[in-house]
XYZ file of N, CA, C and O in Angstrom:
448
model
N 0.824 -1.195 0.000
C 0.000 0.000 0.000
C 0.869 1.261 0.000
O 0.549 2.226 -0.668
N 1.963 1.200 0.730
C 2.842 2.359 0.812
C 3.461 2.652 -0.544
O 3.553 3.811 -0.951
N 3.837 1.623 -1.289
C 4.427 1.813 -2.610
C 3.446 2.448 -3.575
O 3.807 3.319 -4.369
N 2.182 2.017 -3.523
C 1.153 2.572 -4.406
C 0.945 4.048 -4.096
O 0.854 4.879 -5.010
N 0.893 4.380 -2.812
C 0.702 5.785 -2.430
C 1.877 6.645 -2.893
O 1.687 7.752 -3.385
N 3.072 6.119 -2.764
C 4.252 6.879 -3.198
C 4.237 7.077 -4.713
O 4.599 8.132 -5.208
N 3.806 6.059 -5.479
C 3.717 6.197 -6.936
C 2.697 7.260 -7.314
O 2.930 8.072 -8.204
N 1.543 7.274 -6.628
C 0.525 8.279 -6.923
C 1.040 9.672 -6.589
O 0.811 10.620 -7.328
N 1.736 9.788 -5.463
C 2.279 11.083 -5.083
C 3.283 11.558 -6.131
O 3.272 12.727 -6.524
N 4.124 10.659 -6.623
C 5.105 11.029 -7.644
C 4.398 11.455 -8.922
O 4.778 12.439 -9.553
N 3.330 10.743 -9.293
C 2.557 11.078 -10.493
C 1.962 12.484 -10.368
O 2.039 13.281 -11.305
N 1.369 12.789 -9.214
C 0.783 14.116 -9.013
C 1.852 15.199 -9.026
O 1.640 16.294 -9.550
N 3.013 14.907 -8.490
C 4.111 15.875 -8.497
C 4.532 16.168 -9.936
O 4.771 17.322 -10.295
N 4.613 15.120 -10.754
C 4.959 15.322 -12.170
C 3.894 16.141 -12.890
O 4.212 17.013 -13.706
N 2.615 15.878 -12.594
C 1.542 16.662 -13.206
C 1.636 18.138 -12.818
O 1.452 19.025 -13.651
N 1.939 18.383 -11.541
C 2.093 19.772 -11.090
C 3.241 20.450 -11.837
O 3.127 21.615 -12.245
N 4.334 19.743 -12.030
C 5.483 20.318 -12.743
C 5.120 20.613 -14.197
O 5.467 21.674 -14.726
N 4.397 19.707 -14.833
C 3.986 19.931 -16.225
C 3.065 21.139 -16.339
O 3.188 21.935 -17.274
N 2.144 21.262 -15.390
C 1.229 22.403 -15.433
C 1.979 23.716 -15.245
O 1.677 24.721 -15.881
N 2.976 23.697 -14.371
C 3.754 24.913 -14.144
C 4.541 25.307 -15.392
O 4.679 26.491 -15.706
N 5.050 24.309 -16.111
C 5.835 24.585 -17.310
C 4.975 24.967 -18.507
O 5.448 25.592 -19.453
N 3.693 24.595 -18.489
C 2.845 24.855 -19.653
C 2.210 26.247 -19.628
O 1.440 26.579 -20.511
N 2.525 27.065 -18.637
C 1.968 28.425 -18.557
C 2.324 29.253 -19.782
O 3.243 28.957 -20.518
N 1.563 30.304 -20.047
C 1.645 31.111 -21.275
C 3.037 31.461 -21.732
O 3.872 31.890 -20.969
N 3.308 31.265 -23.022
C 4.592 31.594 -23.635
C 4.427 32.763 -24.588
O 3.412 33.462 -24.570
N 5.388 32.992 -25.467
C 5.333 34.126 -26.391
C 4.108 34.099 -27.310
O 3.569 35.147 -27.661
N 3.648 32.939 -27.711
C 2.491 32.850 -28.612
C 1.243 33.420 -27.958
O 0.420 34.071 -28.616
N 1.090 33.212 -26.678
C -0.105 33.718 -25.997
C -0.106 35.245 -25.898
O -1.168 35.864 -25.837
N 1.079 35.851 -25.908
C 1.151 37.312 -25.827
C 0.675 37.967 -27.115
O 0.239 39.108 -27.122
N 0.788 37.240 -28.231
C 0.388 37.778 -29.528
C -1.073 37.476 -29.858
O -1.560 37.878 -30.901
N -1.755 36.793 -29.025
C -3.135 36.364 -29.314
C -4.095 37.542 -29.243
O -3.853 38.530 -28.548
N -5.204 37.457 -29.956
C -6.216 38.521 -29.913
C -7.040 38.407 -28.634
O -6.872 37.481 -27.843
N -7.965 39.323 -28.428
C -8.701 39.385 -27.165
C -9.591 38.166 -26.941
O -9.728 37.701 -25.809
N -10.203 37.620 -27.989
C -11.040 36.421 -27.831
C -10.177 35.244 -27.396
O -10.553 34.467 -26.512
N -9.016 35.132 -28.014
C -8.097 34.055 -27.657
C -7.589 34.254 -26.239
O -7.473 33.305 -25.471
N -7.329 35.517 -25.883
C -6.878 35.819 -24.520
C -7.937 35.433 -23.507
O -7.605 34.911 -22.437
N -9.176 35.683 -23.842
C -10.260 35.327 -22.933
C -10.298 33.811 -22.727
O -10.458 33.327 -21.608
N -10.173 33.069 -23.835
C -10.144 31.600 -23.725
C -8.915 31.137 -22.955
O -8.978 30.218 -22.150
N -7.805 31.804 -23.204
C -6.585 31.444 -22.483
C -6.726 31.738 -20.998
O -6.258 30.967 -20.168
N -7.377 32.850 -20.696
C -7.600 33.190 -19.283
C -8.461 32.114 -18.614
O -8.183 31.705 -17.488
N -9.499 31.661 -19.321
C -10.349 30.591 -18.789
C -9.525 29.312 -18.634
O -9.669 28.582 -17.635
N -8.676 29.064 -19.611
C -7.813 27.884 -19.541
C -6.859 27.986 -18.345
O -6.655 27.006 -17.619
N -6.294 29.157 -18.159
C -5.381 29.372 -17.030
C -6.115 29.177 -15.714
O -5.604 28.525 -14.799
N -7.322 29.714 -15.618
C -8.111 29.553 -14.391
C -8.425 28.071 -14.154
O -8.327 27.574 -13.045
N -8.805 27.385 -15.239
C -9.095 25.951 -15.138
C -7.835 25.193 -14.710
O -7.893 24.299 -13.856
N -6.702 25.552 -15.305
C -5.434 24.923 -14.950
C -5.100 25.181 -13.484
O -4.635 24.284 -12.778
N -5.359 26.401 -13.035
C -5.119 26.738 -11.629
C -5.990 25.867 -10.718
O -5.512 25.366 -9.698
N -7.256 25.693 -11.093
C -8.152 24.854 -10.294
C -7.657 23.412 -10.240
O -7.699 22.770 -9.186
N -7.207 22.912 -11.386
C -6.677 21.543 -11.430
C -5.426 21.445 -10.560
O -5.260 20.493 -9.793
N -4.569 22.454 -10.683
C -3.338 22.466 -9.889
C -3.662 22.451 -8.405
O -3.061 21.704 -7.627
N -4.618 23.272 -8.014
C -5.017 23.336 -6.606
C -5.581 21.986 -6.150
O -5.272 21.508 -5.058
N -6.390 21.375 -6.997
C -6.953 20.060 -6.680
C -5.851 19.014 -6.543
O -5.874 18.187 -5.625
N -4.868 19.059 -7.426
C -3.750 18.123 -7.350
C -2.925 18.335 -6.085
O -2.473 17.378 -5.458
N -2.755 19.576 -5.705
C -2.022 19.860 -4.456
C -2.761 19.293 -3.256
O -2.157 18.748 -2.335
N -4.090 19.434 -3.262
C -4.890 18.878 -2.168
C -4.770 17.353 -2.151
O -4.621 16.754 -1.083
N -4.819 16.730 -3.334
C -4.661 15.269 -3.424
C -3.289 14.853 -2.912
O -3.159 13.862 -2.191
N -2.286 15.621 -3.274
C -0.930 15.319 -2.827
C -0.840 15.387 -1.302
O -0.220 14.536 -0.666
N -1.464 16.399 -0.723
C -1.454 16.542 0.737
C -2.152 15.352 1.403
O -1.666 14.815 2.410
N -3.282 14.942 0.834
C -4.011 13.790 1.393
C -3.157 12.533 1.275
O -3.063 11.738 2.222
N -2.529 12.343 0.119
C -1.676 11.175 -0.062
C -0.502 11.188 0.916
O -0.130 10.144 1.465
N 0.055 12.358 1.147
C 1.166 12.457 2.098
C 0.698 12.088 3.502
O 1.409 11.388 4.232
N -0.500 12.525 3.877
C -1.057 12.154 5.183
C -1.222 10.637 5.271
O -0.912 10.029 6.299
N -1.725 10.039 4.197
C -1.908 8.586 4.199
C -0.572 7.860 4.293
O -0.446 6.863 5.003
N 0.422 8.362 3.591
C 1.758 7.762 3.676
C 2.284 7.865 5.098
O 2.834 6.897 5.643
N 2.114 9.016 5.719
C 2.571 9.205 7.098
C 1.844 8.246 8.046
O 2.453 7.683 8.964
N 0.536 8.065 7.820
C -0.234 7.153 8.666
C 0.244 5.709 8.480
O 0.373 4.963 9.452
N 0.511 5.322 7.246
C 0.994 3.964 6.979
C 2.377 3.779 7.611
O 2.656 2.729 8.213
N 3.231 4.797 7.502
C 4.554 4.722 8.131
C 4.428 4.564 9.648
O 5.124 3.750 10.257
N 3.530 5.340 10.252
C 3.329 5.253 11.704
C 2.798 3.877 12.088
O 3.244 3.282 13.080
N 1.858 3.360 11.314
C 1.306 2.031 11.595
C 2.383 0.956 11.459
O 2.460 0.026 12.270
N 3.225 1.085 10.435
C 4.301 0.111 10.229
C 5.300 0.159 11.386
O 5.769 -0.888 11.853
N 5.611 1.355 11.857
C 6.525 1.507 12.988
C 5.931 0.874 14.240
O 6.609 0.138 14.960
N 4.653 1.151 14.491
C 3.977 0.582 15.652
C 3.944 -0.939 15.561
O 4.207 -1.633 16.545
N 3.634 -1.449 14.392
C 3.593 -2.898 14.192
C 4.963 -3.519 14.454
O 5.066 -4.571 15.105
N 6.007 -2.875 13.975
C 7.359 -3.376 14.189
C 7.705 -3.397 15.680
O 8.253 -4.372 16.191
N 7.376 -2.303 16.371
C 7.651 -2.235 17.809
C 6.856 -3.291 18.572
O 7.382 -3.963 19.472
N 5.592 -3.449 18.214
C 4.754 -4.448 18.874
C 5.279 -5.857 18.622
O 5.253 -6.706 19.521
N 5.779 -6.105 17.422
C 6.346 -7.413 17.098
C 7.573 -7.695 17.968
O 7.771 -8.820 18.436
N 8.382 -6.670 18.188
C 9.551 -6.840 19.048
C 9.140 -7.160 20.483
O 9.721 -8.038 21.123
N 8.128 -6.459 20.975
C 7.643 -6.702 22.341
C 7.091 -8.120 22.445
O 7.367 -8.843 23.408
N 6.315 -8.531 21.445
C 5.753 -9.881 21.464
C 6.852 -10.942 21.396
O 6.776 -11.970 22.067
N 7.867 -10.684 20.601
C 8.990 -11.616 20.521
C 9.704 -11.740 21.857
O 10.048 -12.844 22.293
N 9.909 -10.624 22.512
C 10.549 -10.624 23.827
C 9.679 -11.345 24.854
O 10.176 -12.134 25.666
N 8.384 -11.095 24.796
C 7.451 -11.741 25.725
C 7.447 -13.250 25.503
O 7.444 -14.032 26.464
N 7.456 -13.654 24.247
C 7.463 -15.086 23.928
C 8.738 -15.739 24.457
O 8.705 -16.842 25.014
N 9.866 -15.064 24.288
C 11.136 -15.583 24.774
C 11.105 -15.735 26.297
O 11.535 -16.761 26.847
N 10.599 -14.726 26.981
C 10.489 -14.778 28.442
C 9.571 -15.917 28.874
O 9.874 -16.657 29.820
N 8.460 -16.086 28.157
C 7.525 -17.165 28.471
C 8.214 -18.525 28.338
O 8.071 -19.395 29.206
N 8.958 -18.719 27.249
C 9.656 -19.997 27.061
C 10.668 -20.256 28.170
O 10.802 -21.381 28.659
N 11.399 -19.216 28.564
C 12.380 -19.365 29.642
C 11.690 -19.751 30.942
O 12.141 -20.651 31.657
N 10.603 -19.073 31.258
C 9.864 -19.370 32.490
C 9.270 -20.772 32.446
O 9.274 -21.494 33.457
N 8.744 -21.158 31.289
C 8.166 -22.491 31.139
C 9.235 -23.554 31.372
O 9.000 -24.546 32.067
N 10.426 -23.340 30.810
C 11.532 -24.283 30.986
C 11.927 -24.384 32.456
O 12.144 -25.485 32.978
N 11.986 -23.257 33.146
C 12.334 -23.262 34.577
C 11.270 -23.981 35.393
O 11.591 -24.713 36.327
N 10.005 -23.777 35.041
C 8.920 -24.462 35.759
C 9.007 -25.973 35.547
O 8.788 -26.754 36.481
N 9.330 -26.386 34.326
C 9.470 -27.820 34.042
C 10.643 -28.413 34.817
O 10.544 -29.519 35.362
N 11.759 -27.670 34.904
C 12.913 -28.126 35.678
C 12.547 -28.249 37.158
O 12.892 -29.239 37.813
N 11.851 -27.245 37.653
C 11.442 -27.266 39.062
C 10.512 -28.441 39.324
O 10.619 -29.114 40.363
N 9.610 -28.704 38.398
C 8.682 -29.825 38.551
C 9.436 -31.151 38.571
O 9.132 -32.037 39.390
N 10.417 -31.292 37.686
C 11.208 -32.522 37.663
C 12.008 -32.683 38.954
O 12.103 -33.781 39.522
N 12.599 -31.589 39.447
C 13.350 -31.654 40.707
C 12.445 -32.019 41.875
O 12.812 -32.831 42.726
N 11.274 -31.439 41.921
C 10.320 -31.740 42.989
C 9.910 -33.206 42.929
O 9.824 -33.886 43.966
N 9.701 -33.699 41.732
C 9.345 -35.108 41.558
C 10.483 -36.007 42.047
O 10.256 -37.017 42.736
N 11.728 -35.627 41.721
C 12.900 -36.396 42.168
C 13.010 -36.384 43.683
O 13.286 -37.405 44.306
N 12.791 -35.243 44.313
C 12.862 -35.120 45.773
C 11.798 -36.009 46.424
O 12.077 -36.709 47.399
N 10.591 -35.981 45.870
C 9.490 -36.793 46.433
C 9.822 -38.284 46.314
O 9.539 -39.072 47.230
N 10.427 -38.684 45.209
C 10.797 -40.092 45.044
C 11.860 -40.495 46.039
O 11.826 -41.583 46.603
N 12.843 -39.600 46.294
C 13.894 -39.888 47.272
C 13.322 -39.992 48.664
O 13.749 -40.819 49.483
N 12.331 -39.125 48.974
C 11.705 -39.166 50.305
C 10.973 -40.499 50.505
O 10.955 -41.051 51.586
N 10.365 -41.011 49.466
C 9.631 -42.274 49.566
C 10.593 -43.449 49.757
O 10.281 -44.415 50.466
N 11.739 -43.376 49.084
C 12.687 -44.477 49.189
C 13.468 -44.446 50.508
O 14.016 -45.433 50.926
N 13.536 -43.295 51.136
C 14.279 -43.164 52.406
C 13.509 -43.630 53.583
O 12.537 -43.945 53.875
């Protein structure tokens, strides 16, 4: 999921760069007033798209941050569980040893 989000973020970043580079050049300065009006509408539309892409990028970044935080928490929890499991095994082994020793002591008491 994190890889997909990063790819989408990269795609939106590239779109933003393309939109920034496609802004009016020398040809647009020579255009007549009707063309300028259409270009102005196009520029406004491009601005709206750019703004929408920036918002999408921000949302994607939040999602990436949330996934990173979840992955970190999961990793930490896995370490704690691993440590707990190790402690449990050690305690279980000690209890089994104690049980065997107690059994041996009881057998010696019976034979004495």
